[in-house]
Amino acid sequence: MTAPDDVKNDDLKSLYQEIILDHGRNPRNARIVEHHTCNVKGNNPLCGDRITVTARLSAGQVIEDIAAEGKGCAISIASASLMTEALKGVSTETAQKLFVAVQKLCKGEVDVAAAQAMVPSALSEQIEKLASLSGVKQFPVRVKCATLPWHAMMSCLAGRNDATTEGVSEGN
Amino acid sequence: MNAVTSVAPAKFDVNEIRKDFPILSRLVHNKPLVFLDSAASAQKPRAVIDAMSFAFENEYANVHRGAYYLSETATTNYEAAREKVRTFINASSVNEIVFTKGATDAINLVAASYGRLALKPGDEIMLTALEHHSNIVPWQLIRDQTGAEIKVVPINADGSVSVDAFARTIGPKTKIVAVAHVSNVLGTILPIEAIVEMAHKVGAKVLVDGCQGIVHEKVDVQALGCDFYAFSGHKLYGPNGIGVLWARAELLDAMPPYQGGGEMISTVTFKQSTWAEAPAKFEAGTPPIVPALGLGAAIDYLNRIDRVGAIAHEHDLLHYAMQQLPTVPGLKLVGTAQNKASVQSFTMDGAHPHDLATVLDRSGVAVRAGHHCAQPLMEALGVTATARASFGIYNTRAEVDALVAALHKARAVLL
Ligand SMILES: Cc1ncc(COP(=O)(O)O)c(C=O)c1O
């Protein structure tokens, strides 16, 4: 009886690590980017969480600034916050790679080293931070909380020039 | 089939009731299951499970079709279930009981069929701010097809809906009033009789979404005075896949079919078809046969227990929860109307309802978190989501205590 109990507490601890709680409580870049070139409202229709992602891209497809603001659970808000920190100054091509790596981390399909191998080495440290989101892998219904801001970000980058897409939802 | 109505039921005893629900003895995450989400879907008593297995194993065939023993038996049982529903809600005729897939299906039926019949451009459909999406979206669909408009009665801060607010919203253009009997988020019991009186004065018909009402109240559709009453089997301790639309016979007679297919016709030629009488007119295709029997078994079960005692027990749990929950720091009750059924929403400062629900689950406590299919209500309340504990006949005060203890633990994890 006690062993499985500990396992469960560990699950909760790895889901709600200090870094997640911190970013959930005090999200970084929770604002609207000035002179943004793209803008997307991400919306999880199942729970009503909403996140607006705005970004300003340079002519050379580099993310000069990115921000995310909205209402959501600790996981989605922390994920959005970590995402904006990771993506500033990154090319849209790299952002796409990071998106895939984070998705795989959240589903428990790769470990940190494998995720790092998927992105340029300059982002290794970011991957270590983003790996704090991988606690959701023990909570299948919460995976979409972690990936919501990333889906919104992907539509934002793809839609460019103030395209607004309502209802970005997790494909699984 | 053999409801023993002559014998007075034993006095309500929750420990006896719990023995009737097999799932309640299981563990979740190695903790005893504390199931506080009956408003979403209730657990099933052994009697329902057995009745459905018995039907599949012994008496299964399609209904209303075969001239052979099993089909006749299945048809008799299916129609007997309809009669059980009739008595349970005190309808005047079995022909007023339409079996549907669920409450959503029933409301869509009324909106599409009666709505098309009754609504002209400029006519008004009146809803309240606390409706479930199932009692909003079907009306928007028919509004867009007919040019009618939707008016919304606001709620008070405590989650009650005052008769005055209805009086201010209702008018000569109101043709349909569609309201929940009991709110699935706040537990508020709406003043149906008063609403019906006002609506009938202006010639409007009233649909009551009885999804929660049928569970927590003794329902007598004739005493309520409404024109339509819709509910789902699965919240009433029966199976899912079956629901009920009760409607006054004259309305069902006047309404065009909702869907076409087998069962609902009288004659079919390629030129023209004629319809069967209600309720068959509204039951196109093979109906949910065994789920209907399961609903009948659930009603038999509720008739066998001390229902008045059960409802009093639920009220006791609600009041105990309303007392105990606010002892958790940062916890705010959402929905504190005077007249309430055993559904309690709450929020906690600094913790999102989803995170709460995840942590509570690891203590074996199942609560609902989210917008509860009532986004306009969330907006009216100024929140994006709430956590909700809902209590059924099988819950206990000890489970309220378990919820409170788990909430303290959740604070330690999340804050
Ligand atoms: C008040 C209310 N109305 C409608 C519904 C929809 O019921 P169903 O999904 O069974 O059709 C529900 C169930 O969630 C409800 O609580």
Coordinates of C-alpha atoms and ligand atoms in Angstrom, one line a residue:
Chain A
M1 CA 0.0 0.0 0.0
T2 CA 2.7 2.5 0.8
A3 CA 4.9 2.0 -2.2
P4 CA 2.3 3.0 -4.8
D5 CA 1.3 5.9 -2.6
D6 CA 4.9 7.3 -2.7
V7 CA 4.9 6.8 -6.5
K8 CA 1.7 8.9 -6.7
N9 CA 3.2 11.7 -4.6
D10 CA 6.2 11.6 -6.8
D11 CA 4.0 12.0 -9.8
L12 CA 2.4 15.1 -8.3
K13 CA 5.8 16.5 -7.3
S14 CA 7.2 16.0 -10.8
L15 CA 4.0 17.6 -12.3
Y16 CA 4.0 20.6 -9.9
Q17 CA 7.8 21.3 -9.6
E18 CA 8.9 24.6 -8.1
I19 CA 9.7 25.9 -11.6
I20 CA 6.2 25.2 -12.9
L21 CA 4.6 26.7 -9.8
D22 CA 6.8 29.7 -10.1
H23 CA 6.1 30.3 -13.8
G24 CA 2.4 29.5 -13.2
R25 CA 2.2 32.2 -10.5
N26 CA 4.4 34.8 -12.1
P27 CA 4.3 34.2 -15.8
R28 CA 7.1 36.0 -17.8
N29 CA 6.1 37.9 -20.9
A30 CA 2.4 37.9 -19.9
R31 CA 1.6 40.8 -22.2
I32 CA 0.8 41.8 -25.8
V33 CA 3.9 42.4 -28.0
E34 CA 4.0 45.9 -29.3
H35 CA 3.8 46.2 -33.0
H36 CA 3.3 42.5 -33.2
T37 CA 3.2 40.9 -36.6
C38 CA 1.1 38.0 -35.6
N39 CA -1.6 37.3 -33.0
V40 CA -3.5 34.1 -32.2
K41 CA -6.0 33.2 -29.5
G42 CA -5.4 29.7 -28.4
N43 CA -8.5 28.1 -26.8
N44 CA -9.0 24.8 -25.2
P45 CA -12.7 24.1 -25.8
L46 CA -12.7 21.3 -23.3
C47 CA -11.8 23.4 -20.3
G48 CA -12.2 27.0 -21.5
D49 CA -8.6 28.0 -21.0
R50 CA -7.6 30.8 -23.3
I51 CA -4.1 32.0 -24.2
T52 CA -3.3 34.9 -26.6
V53 CA 0.1 34.6 -28.2
T54 CA 1.6 37.6 -30.0
A55 CA 4.9 37.9 -31.7
R56 CA 7.0 40.2 -33.8
L57 CA 9.0 38.6 -36.6
S58 CA 11.9 40.2 -38.4
A59 CA 12.1 40.2 -42.2
G60 CA 14.5 37.3 -41.8
Q61 CA 12.0 35.2 -39.9
V62 CA 13.5 35.6 -36.5
I63 CA 11.3 36.0 -33.4
E64 CA 12.3 39.4 -32.1
D65 CA 9.7 39.4 -29.4
I66 CA 7.0 37.0 -28.2
A67 CA 4.5 37.1 -25.4
A68 CA 1.6 35.0 -24.1
E69 CA -1.2 36.1 -21.9
G70 CA -4.4 34.5 -20.8
K71 CA -6.3 32.4 -18.2
G72 CA -5.5 28.9 -17.5
C73 CA -4.2 26.3 -15.1
A74 CA -0.7 26.3 -13.6
I75 CA 0.5 23.9 -16.3
S76 CA -0.7 25.9 -19.3
I77 CA 0.4 29.3 -17.9
A78 CA 3.8 27.9 -16.9
S79 CA 4.2 26.3 -20.3
A80 CA 3.4 29.6 -22.1
S81 CA 5.8 31.5 -19.9
L82 CA 8.7 29.0 -20.4
M83 CA 7.9 29.0 -24.1
T84 CA 8.2 32.8 -24.5
E85 CA 11.6 32.7 -22.7
A86 CA 12.8 29.9 -24.9
L87 CA 11.7 31.4 -28.2
K88 CA 13.0 35.0 -28.1
G89 CA 15.6 35.6 -30.7
V90 CA 15.0 32.2 -32.3
S91 CA 14.2 31.6 -36.0
T92 CA 10.8 30.3 -36.9
E93 CA 12.4 27.2 -38.2
T94 CA 14.0 26.5 -34.9
A95 CA 10.8 27.3 -33.1
Q96 CA 9.1 24.5 -35.1
K97 CA 11.8 22.1 -34.0
L98 CA 11.4 23.1 -30.4
F99 CA 7.7 22.6 -30.7
V100 CA 8.1 19.0 -31.8
A101 CA 10.7 18.4 -29.0
V102 CA 8.4 19.8 -26.3
Q103 CA 5.4 17.8 -27.6
K104 CA 7.5 14.6 -27.4
L105 CA 8.8 15.5 -24.0
C106 CA 5.2 16.0 -22.7
K107 CA 4.0 12.7 -24.1
G108 CA 7.0 10.9 -22.6
E109 CA 8.3 9.9 -26.0
V110 CA 11.8 11.3 -25.5
D111 CA 14.1 12.0 -22.6
V112 CA 16.0 15.3 -22.1
A113 CA 19.1 14.2 -24.1
A114 CA 17.0 13.0 -27.0
A115 CA 15.0 16.3 -27.0
Q116 CA 18.3 18.2 -26.9
A117 CA 19.4 16.3 -30.0
M118 CA 16.4 17.6 -31.8
V119 CA 17.3 21.3 -31.5
P120 CA 20.3 23.4 -32.1
S121 CA 22.8 23.1 -29.2
A122 CA 22.3 26.7 -28.2
L123 CA 18.9 25.6 -26.9
S124 CA 20.2 22.8 -24.7
E125 CA 19.7 24.8 -21.5
Q126 CA 16.2 25.8 -22.6
I127 CA 15.3 22.1 -23.1
E128 CA 16.4 21.4 -19.6
K129 CA 14.0 24.0 -18.3
L130 CA 11.2 22.9 -20.6
A131 CA 11.7 19.3 -19.5
S132 CA 10.0 20.4 -16.2
L133 CA 6.8 20.2 -18.3
S134 CA 7.3 16.5 -18.9
G135 CA 5.7 15.7 -15.5
V136 CA 2.4 15.7 -17.5
K137 CA 3.2 12.4 -19.1
Q138 CA 1.8 10.7 -16.0
F139 CA -1.4 12.7 -16.4
P140 CA -2.7 12.0 -20.0
V141 CA -5.6 14.5 -19.7
R142 CA -3.2 17.3 -18.8
V143 CA -0.9 16.9 -21.8
K144 CA -3.1 19.3 -23.7
C145 CA -2.7 21.9 -21.0
A146 CA 1.1 21.9 -21.6
T147 CA 0.9 21.9 -25.4
L148 CA -1.9 24.5 -25.8
P149 CA 0.4 27.6 -25.8
W150 CA 2.7 25.8 -28.3
H151 CA -0.1 25.1 -30.7
A152 CA -1.2 28.7 -30.4
M153 CA 2.4 29.8 -31.1
M154 CA 2.7 27.6 -34.2
S155 CA -0.5 29.0 -35.7
C156 CA 0.7 32.5 -34.8
L157 CA 4.0 32.0 -36.6
A158 CA 2.2 30.3 -39.6
G159 CA -0.6 32.9 -39.8
R160 CA 1.7 35.9 -39.5
N161 CA 0.4 39.5 -40.1
D162 CA -2.4 39.6 -37.6
A163 CA -4.1 36.4 -38.7
T164 CA -6.3 35.3 -35.8
T165 CA -7.2 31.7 -35.4
E166 CA -9.8 30.7 -32.9
G167 CA -9.9 27.3 -31.4
V168 CA -6.4 25.9 -31.5
S169 CA -6.9 22.5 -30.0
E170 CA -4.7 19.6 -29.3
G171 CA -4.9 17.0 -32.1
N172 CA -5.2 14.0 -29.8
Chain B
M1 CA -42.4 -5.1 -14.3
N2 CA -42.7 -6.0 -10.7
A3 CA -42.4 -2.7 -8.8
V4 CA -43.4 -3.4 -5.3
T5 CA -45.3 -0.2 -4.6
S6 CA -47.5 -1.6 -1.8
V7 CA -44.6 -2.2 0.6
A8 CA -43.3 0.9 2.4
P9 CA -39.6 1.3 1.7
A10 CA -37.1 0.8 4.5
K11 CA -36.0 4.1 6.1
F12 CA -33.1 5.7 4.1
D13 CA -29.7 4.3 5.2
V14 CA -26.8 5.4 3.1
N15 CA -24.7 2.4 4.2
E16 CA -27.3 0.1 2.8
I17 CA -27.6 2.2 -0.4
R18 CA -23.8 2.1 -0.9
K19 CA -23.9 -1.7 -1.0
D20 CA -26.2 -1.5 -4.1
F21 CA -23.5 0.3 -6.1
P22 CA -20.6 -2.1 -6.9
I23 CA -18.2 0.5 -8.2
L24 CA -18.1 2.3 -4.8
S25 CA -16.0 -0.4 -3.2
R26 CA -13.1 0.0 -5.6
L27 CA -9.9 1.8 -5.0
V28 CA -8.6 4.7 -7.1
H29 CA -4.8 5.4 -6.9
N30 CA -4.9 3.0 -4.0
K31 CA -7.4 5.1 -2.0
P32 CA -11.1 4.4 -1.5
L33 CA -13.0 6.1 -4.3
V34 CA -14.8 9.3 -3.2
F35 CA -17.0 9.9 -6.2
L36 CA -18.3 13.5 -6.2
D37 CA -19.2 13.9 -9.9
S38 CA -22.7 12.4 -10.1
A39 CA -24.0 15.6 -11.7
A40 CA -21.9 14.7 -14.8
S41 CA -23.0 11.0 -14.7
A42 CA -24.1 8.9 -11.7
Q43 CA -22.9 5.5 -10.8
K44 CA -25.2 2.5 -11.4
P45 CA -26.8 0.2 -8.9
R46 CA -26.5 -3.5 -9.3
A47 CA -30.2 -3.6 -10.2
V48 CA -29.5 -1.6 -13.4
I49 CA -26.4 -3.6 -14.3
D50 CA -28.3 -6.9 -13.8
A51 CA -31.4 -5.8 -15.7
M52 CA -29.3 -4.9 -18.7
S53 CA -27.3 -8.1 -18.6
F54 CA -30.4 -10.1 -18.2
A55 CA -32.0 -8.5 -21.2
F56 CA -28.9 -9.1 -23.4
E57 CA -28.6 -12.7 -22.2
N58 CA -32.3 -13.7 -22.3
E59 CA -34.7 -11.2 -23.9
Y60 CA -32.9 -9.4 -26.7
A61 CA -34.3 -8.7 -30.1
N62 CA -35.3 -5.6 -32.1
V63 CA -38.6 -4.0 -31.0
H64 CA -41.8 -3.3 -32.9
R65 CA -40.8 -5.5 -35.8
G66 CA -40.7 -9.3 -35.4
A67 CA -43.7 -11.5 -35.0
Y68 CA -41.7 -13.9 -32.9
Y69 CA -41.4 -14.5 -29.2
L70 CA -38.2 -12.6 -28.4
S71 CA -39.2 -9.5 -30.4
E72 CA -42.5 -9.5 -28.7
T73 CA -40.9 -9.8 -25.3
A74 CA -38.4 -7.0 -26.0
T75 CA -41.2 -4.8 -27.3
T76 CA -43.3 -5.5 -24.2
N77 CA -40.3 -4.7 -21.9
Y78 CA -39.4 -1.5 -23.9
E79 CA -43.0 -0.3 -23.6
A80 CA -43.1 -1.2 -19.9
A81 CA -40.1 1.0 -19.4
R82 CA -42.0 3.9 -21.0
E83 CA -44.9 3.3 -18.6
K84 CA -42.4 3.4 -15.7
V85 CA -41.2 6.8 -16.9
R86 CA -44.8 7.9 -17.2
T87 CA -45.6 7.0 -13.6
F88 CA -42.2 8.4 -12.3
I89 CA -43.0 11.9 -13.6
N90 CA -46.7 11.6 -13.4
A91 CA -47.5 12.2 -17.1
S92 CA -51.1 11.7 -18.1
S93 CA -50.3 9.3 -21.0
V94 CA -47.5 7.0 -22.1
N95 CA -47.9 8.6 -25.5
E96 CA -46.4 11.7 -24.1
I97 CA -43.1 9.9 -23.3
V98 CA -40.6 10.0 -26.2
F99 CA -37.4 8.0 -25.7
T100 CA -34.3 9.9 -27.0
K101 CA -30.6 9.4 -26.9
G102 CA -30.4 11.8 -23.9
A103 CA -31.4 15.3 -22.8
T104 CA -29.4 17.0 -25.5
D105 CA -31.2 14.9 -28.1
A106 CA -34.5 15.8 -26.5
I107 CA -33.9 19.5 -26.5
N108 CA -32.7 19.5 -30.1
L109 CA -35.9 17.6 -31.0
V110 CA -38.0 20.3 -29.4
A111 CA -36.0 23.2 -30.8
A112 CA -35.9 21.8 -34.3
S113 CA -39.5 20.5 -34.5
Y114 CA -41.5 22.8 -32.2
G115 CA -39.2 25.7 -32.9
R116 CA -39.8 25.5 -36.6
L117 CA -43.5 25.3 -36.0
A118 CA -43.8 28.1 -33.6
L119 CA -41.1 30.7 -34.4
K120 CA -41.3 33.6 -36.8
P121 CA -38.9 36.4 -37.4
G122 CA -38.8 38.7 -34.4
D123 CA -40.2 36.1 -32.0
E124 CA -38.3 35.5 -28.8
I125 CA -36.8 32.5 -27.1
M126 CA -36.1 33.1 -23.4
L127 CA -33.2 31.4 -21.7
T128 CA -31.4 32.0 -18.4
A129 CA -27.7 32.9 -17.9
L130 CA -27.1 29.6 -16.1
E131 CA -28.1 27.2 -18.9
H132 CA -26.0 24.2 -20.0
H133 CA -24.7 24.5 -23.6
S134 CA -27.3 21.8 -24.4
N135 CA -30.1 24.3 -23.6
I136 CA -28.4 27.1 -25.5
V137 CA -26.9 25.9 -28.8
P138 CA -30.1 24.1 -30.1
W139 CA -31.9 27.4 -29.7
Q140 CA -29.2 29.3 -31.5
L141 CA -29.5 26.9 -34.4
I142 CA -33.3 27.4 -34.7
R143 CA -32.9 31.1 -34.1
D144 CA -30.7 31.3 -37.1
Q145 CA -33.1 29.3 -39.2
T146 CA -36.2 31.2 -38.2
G147 CA -35.1 34.8 -37.6
A148 CA -36.2 34.6 -33.9
E149 CA -34.2 36.2 -31.2
I150 CA -32.8 34.9 -27.9
K151 CA -33.3 36.8 -24.6
V152 CA -31.3 35.9 -21.5
V153 CA -32.6 36.3 -18.0
P154 CA -29.7 37.3 -15.7
I155 CA -28.8 35.6 -12.5
N156 CA -28.2 37.1 -9.0
A157 CA -24.8 37.1 -7.4
D158 CA -25.7 34.1 -5.2
G159 CA -26.7 32.1 -8.3
S160 CA -30.5 32.4 -7.8
V161 CA -32.8 33.6 -10.6
S162 CA -35.5 35.9 -9.4
V163 CA -39.0 35.9 -10.6
D164 CA -38.7 39.6 -11.1
A165 CA -35.9 39.2 -13.6
F166 CA -38.1 36.8 -15.6
A167 CA -41.0 39.3 -15.5
R168 CA -38.7 42.0 -16.9
T169 CA -37.5 39.8 -19.8
I170 CA -40.7 38.1 -20.8
G171 CA -43.0 39.8 -23.2
P172 CA -45.6 39.4 -25.9
K173 CA -43.0 38.2 -28.4
T174 CA -41.8 35.4 -26.1
K175 CA -42.8 32.1 -27.7
I176 CA -40.6 29.6 -26.0
V177 CA -39.0 29.7 -22.5
A178 CA -36.3 27.1 -22.0
V179 CA -34.9 26.8 -18.5
A180 CA -33.0 24.4 -16.3
H181 CA -34.9 22.9 -13.4
V182 CA -31.7 22.7 -11.4
S183 CA -28.4 24.3 -12.4
N184 CA -25.7 21.7 -13.0
V185 CA -23.0 24.2 -11.9
L186 CA -24.6 26.1 -9.0
G187 CA -27.3 23.7 -7.8
T188 CA -29.9 26.5 -7.9
I189 CA -33.4 25.2 -8.1
L190 CA -35.4 27.5 -10.4
P191 CA -38.9 28.7 -9.6
I192 CA -40.5 26.7 -12.4
E193 CA -44.2 27.1 -11.4
A194 CA -43.8 30.9 -11.3
I195 CA -42.0 30.9 -14.6
V196 CA -44.7 28.7 -16.2
E197 CA -47.4 31.0 -15.0
M198 CA -45.8 34.0 -16.5
A199 CA -45.0 32.2 -19.7
H200 CA -48.5 30.9 -20.2
K201 CA -49.9 34.3 -19.6
V202 CA -48.1 35.6 -22.7
G203 CA -48.9 32.4 -24.6
A204 CA -45.3 31.0 -24.5
K205 CA -44.5 27.3 -24.0
V206 CA -42.0 26.2 -21.4
L207 CA -39.3 23.6 -21.8
V208 CA -37.7 22.5 -18.6
D209 CA -34.2 21.0 -18.9
G210 CA -34.6 18.4 -16.1
C211 CA -31.2 16.8 -16.3
Q212 CA -30.4 17.6 -12.7
G213 CA -34.0 18.3 -11.5
I214 CA -35.2 14.8 -12.1
V215 CA -32.3 13.5 -9.9
H216 CA -32.7 15.8 -6.9
E217 CA -36.4 16.5 -6.8
K218 CA -39.6 14.5 -7.0
V219 CA -40.9 15.6 -10.4
D220 CA -44.6 15.8 -11.3
V221 CA -44.8 17.3 -14.7
Q222 CA -48.5 18.1 -14.4
A223 CA -48.0 19.9 -11.1
L224 CA -45.0 21.8 -12.6
G225 CA -47.3 22.9 -15.4
C226 CA -44.5 23.1 -18.0
D227 CA -45.0 21.9 -21.6
F228 CA -41.8 20.0 -22.2
Y229 CA -39.5 18.2 -19.7
A230 CA -36.2 16.7 -20.8
F231 CA -33.7 14.5 -19.0
S232 CA -31.0 11.9 -19.4
G233 CA -31.0 8.4 -18.0
H234 CA -27.4 8.4 -17.0
K235 CA -27.6 11.1 -14.3
L236 CA -30.6 9.2 -12.8
Y237 CA -28.5 6.1 -11.9
G238 CA -29.5 4.6 -15.3
P239 CA -27.3 3.9 -18.4
N240 CA -26.3 6.5 -20.9
G241 CA -27.6 6.4 -24.5
I242 CA -31.2 6.9 -23.3
G243 CA -33.1 10.0 -22.4
V244 CA -36.6 11.2 -22.2
L245 CA -38.7 14.0 -23.7
W246 CA -42.0 14.4 -22.0
A247 CA -44.4 16.8 -23.9
R248 CA -48.1 17.5 -23.8
A249 CA -49.9 15.2 -26.2
E250 CA -51.4 18.1 -28.2
L251 CA -47.9 19.5 -28.8
L252 CA -46.5 16.2 -29.9
D253 CA -49.4 15.8 -32.3
A254 CA -48.9 19.2 -33.9
M255 CA -45.1 18.9 -34.2
P256 CA -43.5 17.6 -37.4
P257 CA -41.1 14.7 -37.2
Y258 CA -37.5 15.5 -36.1
Q259 CA -35.8 12.7 -37.9
G260 CA -37.0 10.3 -40.6
G261 CA -36.5 6.6 -40.8
G262 CA -37.9 3.3 -39.7
E263 CA -40.4 3.1 -36.8
M264 CA -41.7 6.6 -37.2
I265 CA -43.8 6.0 -40.3
S266 CA -47.2 4.9 -41.1
T267 CA -46.8 4.4 -44.9
V268 CA -43.9 5.1 -47.2
T269 CA -44.0 5.7 -50.9
F270 CA -41.4 7.5 -53.0
K271 CA -44.0 10.2 -53.6
Q272 CA -45.0 10.8 -50.0
S273 CA -44.9 9.2 -46.5
T274 CA -47.2 9.5 -43.6
W275 CA -46.1 9.5 -40.0
A276 CA -46.9 7.3 -37.1
E277 CA -48.6 8.8 -34.0
A278 CA -46.4 10.1 -31.2
P279 CA -44.3 8.9 -29.5
A280 CA -43.3 6.6 -32.4
K281 CA -43.3 9.7 -34.8
F282 CA -40.2 10.9 -32.8
E283 CA -38.4 7.6 -32.5
A284 CA -36.9 7.1 -35.9
G285 CA -34.7 4.0 -36.3
T286 CA -33.9 1.2 -33.8
P287 CA -34.2 2.9 -30.4
P288 CA -31.8 2.3 -27.5
I289 CA -33.6 -0.8 -26.4
V290 CA -31.6 -2.1 -23.5
P291 CA -30.7 1.3 -22.2
A292 CA -34.4 2.0 -22.0
L293 CA -34.8 -1.2 -19.9
G294 CA -31.9 0.0 -17.8
L295 CA -33.6 3.3 -17.2
G296 CA -36.8 1.4 -16.2
A297 CA -34.7 -0.6 -13.7
A298 CA -33.2 2.6 -12.3
I299 CA -36.7 4.0 -11.8
D300 CA -37.8 0.7 -10.1
Y301 CA -34.7 1.1 -7.9
L302 CA -35.6 4.6 -6.9
N303 CA -39.2 3.6 -6.3
R304 CA -38.0 0.8 -3.9
I305 CA -35.8 3.1 -1.7
D306 CA -37.0 5.8 0.6
R307 CA -36.7 8.6 -2.0
V308 CA -37.9 11.3 0.4
G309 CA -35.2 10.2 2.8
A310 CA -32.7 10.1 0.0
I311 CA -33.4 13.7 -1.0
A312 CA -33.2 14.8 2.7
H313 CA -29.8 13.0 2.9
E314 CA -28.6 14.9 -0.2
H315 CA -29.6 18.2 1.4
D316 CA -27.8 17.2 4.6
L317 CA -24.6 16.6 2.5
L318 CA -25.0 19.9 0.7
H319 CA -25.4 21.9 3.9
Y320 CA -22.5 20.0 5.6
A321 CA -20.3 20.7 2.5
M322 CA -21.4 24.4 2.5
Q323 CA -20.3 24.6 6.1
Q324 CA -17.0 22.6 5.8
L325 CA -15.6 23.8 2.5
P326 CA -15.1 27.4 3.5
T327 CA -12.9 26.2 6.4
V328 CA -10.2 25.6 3.8
P329 CA -8.2 28.8 3.4
G330 CA -8.8 30.7 0.2
L331 CA -11.8 28.6 -0.8
K332 CA -14.9 30.4 -2.1
L333 CA -18.3 28.8 -2.7
V334 CA -19.8 29.6 -6.0
G335 CA -23.6 29.2 -5.9
T336 CA -25.2 29.9 -2.5
A337 CA -28.8 30.4 -3.4
Q338 CA -31.4 29.6 -0.7
N339 CA -33.1 27.0 -2.8
K340 CA -30.5 24.5 -3.9
A341 CA -29.9 20.9 -4.8
S342 CA -26.7 19.0 -3.8
V343 CA -24.3 20.5 -6.3
Q344 CA -21.6 22.8 -5.1
S345 CA -19.1 24.7 -7.1
F346 CA -16.0 26.4 -5.6
T347 CA -12.8 28.2 -6.4
M348 CA -9.6 28.4 -4.5
D349 CA -7.4 31.5 -4.5
G350 CA -4.2 30.9 -6.3
A351 CA -5.1 27.4 -7.6
H352 CA -6.8 26.7 -10.9
P353 CA -9.7 24.2 -10.7
H354 CA -7.9 21.8 -13.0
D355 CA -4.9 21.7 -10.9
L356 CA -7.1 21.1 -7.8
A357 CA -8.9 18.3 -9.6
T358 CA -5.7 16.6 -10.6
V359 CA -4.3 16.7 -7.0
L360 CA -7.7 15.7 -5.5
D361 CA -7.8 12.7 -7.8
R362 CA -4.6 11.4 -6.3
S363 CA -6.4 11.3 -3.0
G364 CA -9.1 9.2 -4.6
V365 CA -11.5 12.2 -4.8
A366 CA -13.2 12.7 -8.1
V367 CA -14.5 16.2 -8.7
R368 CA -15.3 18.1 -11.9
A369 CA -13.3 21.1 -13.0
G370 CA -13.9 23.4 -15.9
H371 CA -16.7 25.4 -17.4
H372 CA -19.2 22.5 -17.0
C373 CA -20.6 23.2 -20.4
A374 CA -21.8 26.6 -19.2
Q375 CA -19.4 29.1 -20.6
P376 CA -21.9 32.0 -20.6
L377 CA -22.5 31.3 -16.9
M378 CA -18.8 31.3 -16.2
E379 CA -18.6 34.7 -17.9
A380 CA -21.5 36.0 -15.8
L381 CA -19.8 34.8 -12.7
G382 CA -16.5 36.4 -13.8
V383 CA -14.5 33.1 -13.7
T384 CA -13.1 30.9 -16.4
A385 CA -13.7 27.7 -14.5
T386 CA -14.8 26.3 -11.2
A387 CA -14.3 23.0 -9.3
R388 CA -17.6 21.2 -8.5
A389 CA -18.5 18.6 -6.0
S390 CA -21.9 17.0 -6.6
F391 CA -23.5 14.6 -4.2
G392 CA -25.7 11.6 -5.0
I393 CA -27.7 9.3 -2.8
Y394 CA -24.7 7.2 -2.1
N395 CA -22.3 9.9 -0.8
T396 CA -21.6 10.4 2.9
R397 CA -20.5 13.1 5.3
A398 CA -17.2 11.2 5.6
E399 CA -16.7 11.8 1.9
V400 CA -17.2 15.5 2.4
D401 CA -14.5 15.3 5.1
A402 CA -12.2 13.4 2.7
L403 CA -12.8 16.2 0.1
V404 CA -11.9 18.9 2.7
A405 CA -8.7 16.9 3.8
A406 CA -7.7 16.5 0.1
L407 CA -8.2 20.2 -0.5
H408 CA -5.8 21.0 2.4
K409 CA -3.3 18.6 0.8
A410 CA -3.8 20.3 -2.6
R411 CA -2.9 23.6 -1.1
A412 CA 0.3 22.1 0.1
V413 CA 1.2 20.9 -3.4
L414 CA 0.0 23.9 -5.3
L415 CA 0.6 26.9 -3.1
Ligands
LIG1 C1 -28.5 20.8 -16.8 C2 -28.0 19.9 -17.9 N1 -28.5 20.0 -19.1 C3 -28.2 19.2 -20.1 C4 -27.2 18.3 -20.0 C5 -26.8 17.4 -21.1 O1 -27.1 16.1 -20.9 P1 -26.6 14.9 -21.9 O2 -25.2 15.2 -22.2 O3 -26.9 13.7 -21.1 O4 -27.5 15.0 -23.1 C6 -26.6 18.2 -18.7 C7 -25.5 17.2 -18.5 O5 -24.3 17.5 -18.4 C8 -27.0 19.0 -17.7 O6 -26.4 18.9 -16.5

